[in-house]
Amino acid sequence: MKIVFLEPLGISTQQMKACMDKALEGYAAEKPEIVYYEDRVEDAPALIERSKDAECVVLSNFQYRSNVLEHCPKLKMICVAFTGVDHVDTAYCRAHGITVCNCAGYSTVAVADLVMGFAIDLARNIVPCNQVVREEGVKDGLVGFELEGKKFGVIGAGAIGGRVLKLAQAFGCETLAYSVPARPIDGVRFVSMDELLESCDIVSLHVPLNDETKGLIGKEQLAKMKKSAFLINTSRGPVVDSAALAEALESGGIAGAAVDVFEMEPPIPQDHVLLKAPHLIATPHVAFASQQAFEKRAVIVCENIRKWMENAPQNVMA
């Protein structure tokens, strides 16, 4: 059996090897051949060359579609070192008996931390304050508000959304959520999406990208929000209509936004419509990325592979 790590995963190769060795301790069958690549490539010919003889590959968030998969006849398992798997051609995998597993849970804390950082930045104008003090300015026009007493809404109250809600409660926020399905969370009031958009001061998005959520937040939804409200997106870029969000920011339809995800992976073109919009904090898809998250992810990756080798796969997405 050949297992190929198609790219580094945020920790050293030595750490990754140690993690994999630990996961395979006591494995009775013949040990697999494992290849660790120490650079990231995304073009199809290079991915084909790296993947063509593998039974199992590990990758994070680059596109891994049928134009690569059809050249990998031995492939039986894809371990996605990420939460979402929309960048993998899961339809092809289902049709060809390729198991796809993800690493749900590794970045829950990291993403929730950044969401609250965004909320504080937006509420207290930290970014513009940083700029004005460098220009010998003062606080005029930059006095913000406290999170305590504000309505904090989460769309998609899964593991990450649930943690965000608990953190918001710790700041004294009234917490609302819209989620399908809705699982009870202490202190959280579940409402319709319309009610959440209309009543919340901060709206944070935590949904996967699929046919139902693509364009979930567009012009109509943004028009329902308070003019004083903020939108935070750390889920997937296409969940929000970027042009509609830019228009809402430019017209004062909402007060501000923080975006960690776009329609494409960074680098983001300088002429992207959101980068020209006012009152926007933009980060380069970094929410999931903390050193602790990478270490947690490595453990889950290795456990996923071990379980698959034992014919008891976990975290199966396709």
PDB file of N, CA and C in Angstrom, residues 65-130:
ATOM      1  N   ARG A  65      -9.964  17.358  -8.553  1.00  0.00           N
ATOM      2  CA  ARG A  65     -11.145  17.057  -9.337  1.00  0.00           C
ATOM      3  C   ARG A  65     -10.940  15.846 -10.243  1.00  0.00           C
ATOM      4  N   SER A  66     -11.929  15.558 -11.048  1.00  0.00           N
ATOM      5  CA  SER A  66     -11.908  14.368 -11.897  1.00  0.00           C
ATOM      6  C   SER A  66     -10.755  14.383 -12.900  1.00  0.00           C
ATOM      7  N   ASN A  67     -10.307  15.583 -13.318  1.00  0.00           N
ATOM      8  CA  ASN A  67      -9.189  15.639 -14.262  1.00  0.00           C
ATOM      9  C   ASN A  67      -7.901  15.076 -13.678  1.00  0.00           C
ATOM     10  N   VAL A  68      -7.830  14.995 -12.350  1.00  0.00           N
ATOM     11  CA  VAL A  68      -6.716  14.322 -11.677  1.00  0.00           C
ATOM     12  C   VAL A  68      -7.108  12.899 -11.311  1.00  0.00           C
ATOM     13  N   LEU A  69      -8.279  12.745 -10.744  1.00  0.00           N
ATOM     14  CA  LEU A  69      -8.713  11.455 -10.219  1.00  0.00           C
ATOM     15  C   LEU A  69      -8.773  10.365 -11.281  1.00  0.00           C
ATOM     16  N   GLU A  70      -9.131  10.716 -12.483  1.00  0.00           N
ATOM     17  CA  GLU A  70      -9.257   9.704 -13.536  1.00  0.00           C
ATOM     18  C   GLU A  70      -7.909   9.114 -13.941  1.00  0.00           C
ATOM     19  N   HIS A  71      -6.835   9.714 -13.472  1.00  0.00           N
ATOM     20  CA  HIS A  71      -5.500   9.200 -13.749  1.00  0.00           C
ATOM     21  C   HIS A  71      -4.910   8.460 -12.544  1.00  0.00           C
ATOM     22  N   CYS A  72      -5.748   8.171 -11.563  1.00  0.00           N
ATOM     23  CA  CYS A  72      -5.288   7.527 -10.331  1.00  0.00           C
ATOM     24  C   CYS A  72      -6.060   6.217 -10.112  1.00  0.00           C
ATOM     25  N   PRO A  73      -5.769   5.182 -10.901  1.00  0.00           N
ATOM     26  CA  PRO A  73      -6.575   3.950 -10.876  1.00  0.00           C
ATOM     27  C   PRO A  73      -6.509   3.175  -9.570  1.00  0.00           C
ATOM     28  N   LYS A  74      -5.458   3.370  -8.778  1.00  0.00           N
ATOM     29  CA  LYS A  74      -5.314   2.617  -7.535  1.00  0.00           C
ATOM     30  C   LYS A  74      -5.967   3.310  -6.341  1.00  0.00           C
ATOM     31  N   LEU A  75      -6.370   4.556  -6.531  1.00  0.00           N
ATOM     32  CA  LEU A  75      -6.812   5.373  -5.406  1.00  0.00           C
ATOM     33  C   LEU A  75      -8.092   4.835  -4.773  1.00  0.00           C
ATOM     34  N   LYS A  76      -8.040   4.659  -3.442  1.00  0.00           N
ATOM     35  CA  LYS A  76      -9.195   4.146  -2.699  1.00  0.00           C
ATOM     36  C   LYS A  76      -9.627   5.055  -1.554  1.00  0.00           C
ATOM     37  N   MET A  77      -8.754   5.979  -1.173  1.00  0.00           N
ATOM     38  CA  MET A  77      -9.090   6.836  -0.026  1.00  0.00           C
ATOM     39  C   MET A  77      -8.436   8.201  -0.175  1.00  0.00           C
ATOM     40  N   ILE A  78      -9.222   9.265   0.067  1.00  0.00           N
ATOM     41  CA  ILE A  78      -8.715  10.633   0.114  1.00  0.00           C
ATOM     42  C   ILE A  78      -8.965  11.154   1.522  1.00  0.00           C
ATOM     43  N   CYS A  79      -7.896  11.487   2.206  1.00  0.00           N
ATOM     44  CA  CYS A  79      -8.031  12.100   3.528  1.00  0.00           C
ATOM     45  C   CYS A  79      -7.863  13.602   3.367  1.00  0.00           C
ATOM     46  N   VAL A  80      -8.944  14.325   3.559  1.00  0.00           N
ATOM     47  CA  VAL A  80      -8.938  15.780   3.409  1.00  0.00           C
ATOM     48  C   VAL A  80      -8.592  16.396   4.767  1.00  0.00           C
ATOM     49  N   ALA A  81      -7.438  17.011   4.837  1.00  0.00           N
ATOM     50  CA  ALA A  81      -6.983  17.641   6.074  1.00  0.00           C
ATOM     51  C   ALA A  81      -7.621  19.019   6.211  1.00  0.00           C
ATOM     52  N   PHE A  82      -8.935  19.009   6.244  1.00  0.00           N
ATOM     53  CA  PHE A  82      -9.732  20.222   6.224  1.00  0.00           C
ATOM     54  C   PHE A  82     -11.128  19.836   6.703  1.00  0.00           C
ATOM     55  N   THR A  83     -11.982  20.804   6.969  1.00  0.00           N
ATOM     56  CA  THR A  83     -13.354  20.498   7.366  1.00  0.00           C
ATOM     57  C   THR A  83     -14.245  20.339   6.140  1.00  0.00           C
ATOM     58  N   GLY A  84     -14.250  21.339   5.252  1.00  0.00           N
ATOM     59  CA  GLY A  84     -15.048  21.248   4.033  1.00  0.00           C
ATOM     60  C   GLY A  84     -14.383  20.358   2.999  1.00  0.00           C
ATOM     61  N   VAL A  85     -15.199  19.725   2.158  1.00  0.00           N
ATOM     62  CA  VAL A  85     -14.664  18.856   1.098  1.00  0.00           C
ATOM     63  C   VAL A  85     -15.199  19.268  -0.271  1.00  0.00           C
ATOM     64  N   ASP A  86     -15.707  20.504  -0.389  1.00  0.00           N
ATOM     65  CA  ASP A  86     -16.291  20.937  -1.653  1.00  0.00           C
ATOM     66  C   ASP A  86     -15.260  21.098  -2.760  1.00  0.00           C
ATOM     67  N   HIS A  87     -13.980  21.121  -2.414  1.00  0.00           N
ATOM     68  CA  HIS A  87     -12.927  21.229  -3.422  1.00  0.00           C
ATOM     69  C   HIS A  87     -12.522  19.869  -4.002  1.00  0.00           C
ATOM     70  N   VAL A  88     -13.082  18.809  -3.465  1.00  0.00           N
ATOM     71  CA  VAL A  88     -12.835  17.453  -3.952  1.00  0.00           C
ATOM     72  C   VAL A  88     -14.053  16.992  -4.743  1.00  0.00           C
ATOM     73  N   ASP A  89     -13.812  16.302  -5.843  1.00  0.00           N
ATOM     74  CA  ASP A  89     -14.914  15.814  -6.687  1.00  0.00           C
ATOM     75  C   ASP A  89     -15.535  14.585  -6.036  1.00  0.00           C
ATOM     76  N   THR A  90     -16.424  14.842  -5.059  1.00  0.00           N
ATOM     77  CA  THR A  90     -17.013  13.750  -4.301  1.00  0.00           C
ATOM     78  C   THR A  90     -17.953  12.892  -5.145  1.00  0.00           C
ATOM     79  N   ALA A  91     -18.581  13.479  -6.149  1.00  0.00           N
ATOM     80  CA  ALA A  91     -19.452  12.693  -7.029  1.00  0.00           C
ATOM     81  C   ALA A  91     -18.627  11.636  -7.760  1.00  0.00           C
ATOM     82  N   TYR A  92     -17.467  12.031  -8.269  1.00  0.00           N
ATOM     83  CA  TYR A  92     -16.580  11.070  -8.930  1.00  0.00           C
ATOM     84  C   TYR A  92     -16.150   9.990  -7.939  1.00  0.00           C
ATOM     85  N   CYS A  93     -15.815  10.411  -6.732  1.00  0.00           N
ATOM     86  CA  CYS A  93     -15.360   9.447  -5.725  1.00  0.00           C
ATOM     87  C   CYS A  93     -16.444   8.427  -5.394  1.00  0.00           C
ATOM     88  N   ARG A  94     -17.670   8.890  -5.225  1.00  0.00           N
ATOM     89  CA  ARG A  94     -18.757   7.953  -4.937  1.00  0.00           C
ATOM     90  C   ARG A  94     -18.931   6.966  -6.084  1.00  0.00           C
ATOM     91  N   ALA A  95     -18.847   7.458  -7.309  1.00  0.00           N
ATOM     92  CA  ALA A  95     -19.057   6.597  -8.477  1.00  0.00           C
ATOM     93  C   ALA A  95     -17.936   5.580  -8.656  1.00  0.00           C
ATOM     94  N   HIS A  96     -16.760   5.858  -8.094  1.00  0.00           N
ATOM     95  CA  HIS A  96     -15.612   4.977  -8.298  1.00  0.00           C
ATOM     96  C   HIS A  96     -15.118   4.338  -7.002  1.00  0.00           C
ATOM     97  N   GLY A  97     -15.944   4.366  -5.969  1.00  0.00           N
ATOM     98  CA  GLY A  97     -15.609   3.654  -4.736  1.00  0.00           C
ATOM     99  C   GLY A  97     -14.437   4.218  -3.978  1.00  0.00           C
ATOM    100  N   ILE A  98     -14.232   5.527  -4.048  1.00  0.00           N
ATOM    101  CA  ILE A  98     -13.143   6.181  -3.324  1.00  0.00           C
ATOM    102  C   ILE A  98     -13.714   6.819  -2.063  1.00  0.00           C
ATOM    103  N   THR A  99     -13.233   6.407  -0.916  1.00  0.00           N
ATOM    104  CA  THR A  99     -13.695   6.958   0.358  1.00  0.00           C
ATOM    105  C   THR A  99     -13.064   8.332   0.585  1.00  0.00           C
ATOM    106  N   VAL A 100     -13.887   9.295   0.978  1.00  0.00           N
ATOM    107  CA  VAL A 100     -13.396  10.639   1.294  1.00  0.00           C
ATOM    108  C   VAL A 100     -13.690  10.924   2.765  1.00  0.00           C
ATOM    109  N   CYS A 101     -12.635  11.223   3.532  1.00  0.00           N
ATOM    110  CA  CYS A 101     -12.798  11.549   4.946  1.00  0.00           C
ATOM    111  C   CYS A 101     -12.277  12.965   5.208  1.00  0.00           C
ATOM    112  N   ASN A 102     -12.881  13.639   6.153  1.00  0.00           N
ATOM    113  CA  ASN A 102     -12.410  14.979   6.503  1.00  0.00           C
ATOM    114  C   ASN A 102     -11.834  14.994   7.908  1.00  0.00           C
ATOM    115  N   CYS A 103     -11.462  16.174   8.374  1.00  0.00           N
ATOM    116  CA  CYS A 103     -10.863  16.323   9.708  1.00  0.00           C
ATOM    117  C   CYS A 103     -11.685  17.286  10.557  1.00  0.00           C
ATOM    118  N   ALA A 104     -12.977  17.094  10.550  1.00  0.00           N
ATOM    119  CA  ALA A 104     -13.874  17.966  11.308  1.00  0.00           C
ATOM    120  C   ALA A 104     -13.435  18.059  12.767  1.00  0.00           C
ATOM    121  N   GLY A 105     -13.439  19.272  13.276  1.00  0.00           N
ATOM    122  CA  GLY A 105     -13.164  19.487  14.693  1.00  0.00           C
ATOM    123  C   GLY A 105     -11.801  20.060  15.002  1.00  0.00           C
ATOM    124  N   TYR A 106     -10.843  19.886  14.104  1.00  0.00           N
ATOM    125  CA  TYR A 106      -9.485  20.319  14.432  1.00  0.00           C
ATOM    126  C   TYR A 106      -9.382  21.834  14.577  1.00  0.00           C
ATOM    127  N   SER A 107     -10.217  22.581  13.827  1.00  0.00           N
ATOM    128  CA  SER A 107     -10.077  24.040  13.803  1.00  0.00           C
ATOM    129  C   SER A 107     -11.196  24.764  14.532  1.00  0.00           C
ATOM    130  N   THR A 108     -12.014  24.037  15.268  1.00  0.00           N
ATOM    131  CA  THR A 108     -13.161  24.654  15.940  1.00  0.00           C
ATOM    132  C   THR A 108     -12.742  25.832  16.820  1.00  0.00           C
ATOM    133  N   VAL A 109     -11.746  25.614  17.651  1.00  0.00           N
ATOM    134  CA  VAL A 109     -11.294  26.673  18.566  1.00  0.00           C
ATOM    135  C   VAL A 109     -10.670  27.823  17.793  1.00  0.00           C
ATOM    136  N   ALA A 110      -9.828  27.493  16.803  1.00  0.00           N
ATOM    137  CA  ALA A 110      -9.127  28.531  16.042  1.00  0.00           C
ATOM    138  C   ALA A 110     -10.100  29.448  15.310  1.00  0.00           C
ATOM    139  N   VAL A 111     -11.081  28.865  14.645  1.00  0.00           N
ATOM    140  CA  VAL A 111     -12.046  29.676  13.889  1.00  0.00           C
ATOM    141  C   VAL A 111     -12.878  30.533  14.836  1.00  0.00           C
ATOM    142  N   ALA A 112     -13.360  29.929  15.903  1.00  0.00           N
ATOM    143  CA  ALA A 112     -14.184  30.689  16.851  1.00  0.00           C
ATOM    144  C   ALA A 112     -13.404  31.849  17.457  1.00  0.00           C
ATOM    145  N   ASP A 113     -12.130  31.629  17.754  1.00  0.00           N
ATOM    146  CA  ASP A 113     -11.291  32.713  18.285  1.00  0.00           C
ATOM    147  C   ASP A 113     -11.236  33.884  17.307  1.00  0.00           C
ATOM    148  N   LEU A 114     -11.020  33.575  16.026  1.00  0.00           N
ATOM    149  CA  LEU A 114     -10.907  34.662  15.045  1.00  0.00           C
ATOM    150  C   LEU A 114     -12.239  35.395  14.892  1.00  0.00           C
ATOM    151  N   VAL A 115     -13.344  34.672  14.941  1.00  0.00           N
ATOM    152  CA  VAL A 115     -14.654  35.318  14.843  1.00  0.00           C
ATOM    153  C   VAL A 115     -14.810  36.363  15.945  1.00  0.00           C
ATOM    154  N   MET A 116     -14.447  35.982  17.160  1.00  0.00           N
ATOM    155  CA  MET A 116     -14.583  36.938  18.256  1.00  0.00           C
ATOM    156  C   MET A 116     -13.577  38.084  18.113  1.00  0.00           C
ATOM    157  N   GLY A 117     -12.413  37.776  17.556  1.00  0.00           N
ATOM    158  CA  GLY A 117     -11.473  38.857  17.263  1.00  0.00           C
ATOM    159  C   GLY A 117     -12.054  39.838  16.260  1.00  0.00           C
ATOM    160  N   PHE A 118     -12.686  39.311  15.224  1.00  0.00           N
ATOM    161  CA  PHE A 118     -13.364  40.164  14.243  1.00  0.00           C
ATOM    162  C   PHE A 118     -14.435  41.010  14.927  1.00  0.00           C
ATOM    163  N   ALA A 119     -15.240  40.373  15.773  1.00  0.00           N
ATOM    164  CA  ALA A 119     -16.340  41.090  16.426  1.00  0.00           C
ATOM    165  C   ALA A 119     -15.811  42.260  17.257  1.00  0.00           C
ATOM    166  N   ILE A 120     -14.736  42.018  17.994  1.00  0.00           N
ATOM    167  CA  ILE A 120     -14.155  43.090  18.816  1.00  0.00           C
ATOM    168  C   ILE A 120     -13.545  44.167  17.922  1.00  0.00           C
ATOM    169  N   ASP A 121     -12.833  43.731  16.864  1.00  0.00           N
ATOM    170  CA  ASP A 121     -12.247  44.707  15.934  1.00  0.00           C
ATOM    171  C   ASP A 121     -13.310  45.623  15.349  1.00  0.00           C
ATOM    172  N   LEU A 122     -14.411  45.026  14.925  1.00  0.00           N
ATOM    173  CA  LEU A 122     -15.478  45.811  14.314  1.00  0.00           C
ATOM    174  C   LEU A 122     -16.154  46.726  15.330  1.00  0.00           C
ATOM    175  N   ALA A 123     -16.419  46.179  16.522  1.00  0.00           N
ATOM    176  CA  ALA A 123     -17.130  46.954  17.540  1.00  0.00           C
ATOM    177  C   ALA A 123     -16.297  48.123  18.064  1.00  0.00           C
ATOM    178  N   ARG A 124     -14.975  47.940  18.151  1.00  0.00           N
ATOM    179  CA  ARG A 124     -14.119  48.962  18.760  1.00  0.00           C
ATOM    180  C   ARG A 124     -13.228  49.677  17.750  1.00  0.00           C
ATOM    181  N   ASN A 125     -13.444  49.418  16.452  1.00  0.00           N
ATOM    182  CA  ASN A 125     -12.707  50.139  15.403  1.00  0.00           C
ATOM    183  C   ASN A 125     -11.193  50.010  15.555  1.00  0.00           C
ATOM    184  N   ILE A 126     -10.731  48.828  15.870  1.00  0.00           N
ATOM    185  CA  ILE A 126      -9.303  48.639  16.147  1.00  0.00           C
ATOM    186  C   ILE A 126      -8.446  48.936  14.921  1.00  0.00           C
ATOM    187  N   VAL A 127      -8.861  48.453  13.752  1.00  0.00           N
ATOM    188  CA  VAL A 127      -8.057  48.684  12.544  1.00  0.00           C
ATOM    189  C   VAL A 127      -7.954  50.169  12.211  1.00  0.00           C
ATOM    190  N   PRO A 128      -9.064  50.907  12.134  1.00  0.00           N
ATOM    191  CA  PRO A 128      -8.923  52.350  11.865  1.00  0.00           C
ATOM    192  C   PRO A 128      -8.239  53.107  12.997  1.00  0.00           C
ATOM    193  N   CYS A 129      -8.399  52.650  14.242  1.00  0.00           N
ATOM    194  CA  CYS A 129      -7.697  53.301  15.350  1.00  0.00           C
ATOM    195  C   CYS A 129      -6.185  53.139  15.193  1.00  0.00           C
ATOM    196  N   ASN A 130      -5.775  51.954  14.786  1.00  0.00           N
ATOM    197  CA  ASN A 130      -4.358  51.709  14.548  1.00  0.00           C
ATOM    198  C   ASN A 130      -3.809  52.657  13.477  1.00  0.00           C
TER     199      ASN A 130
END
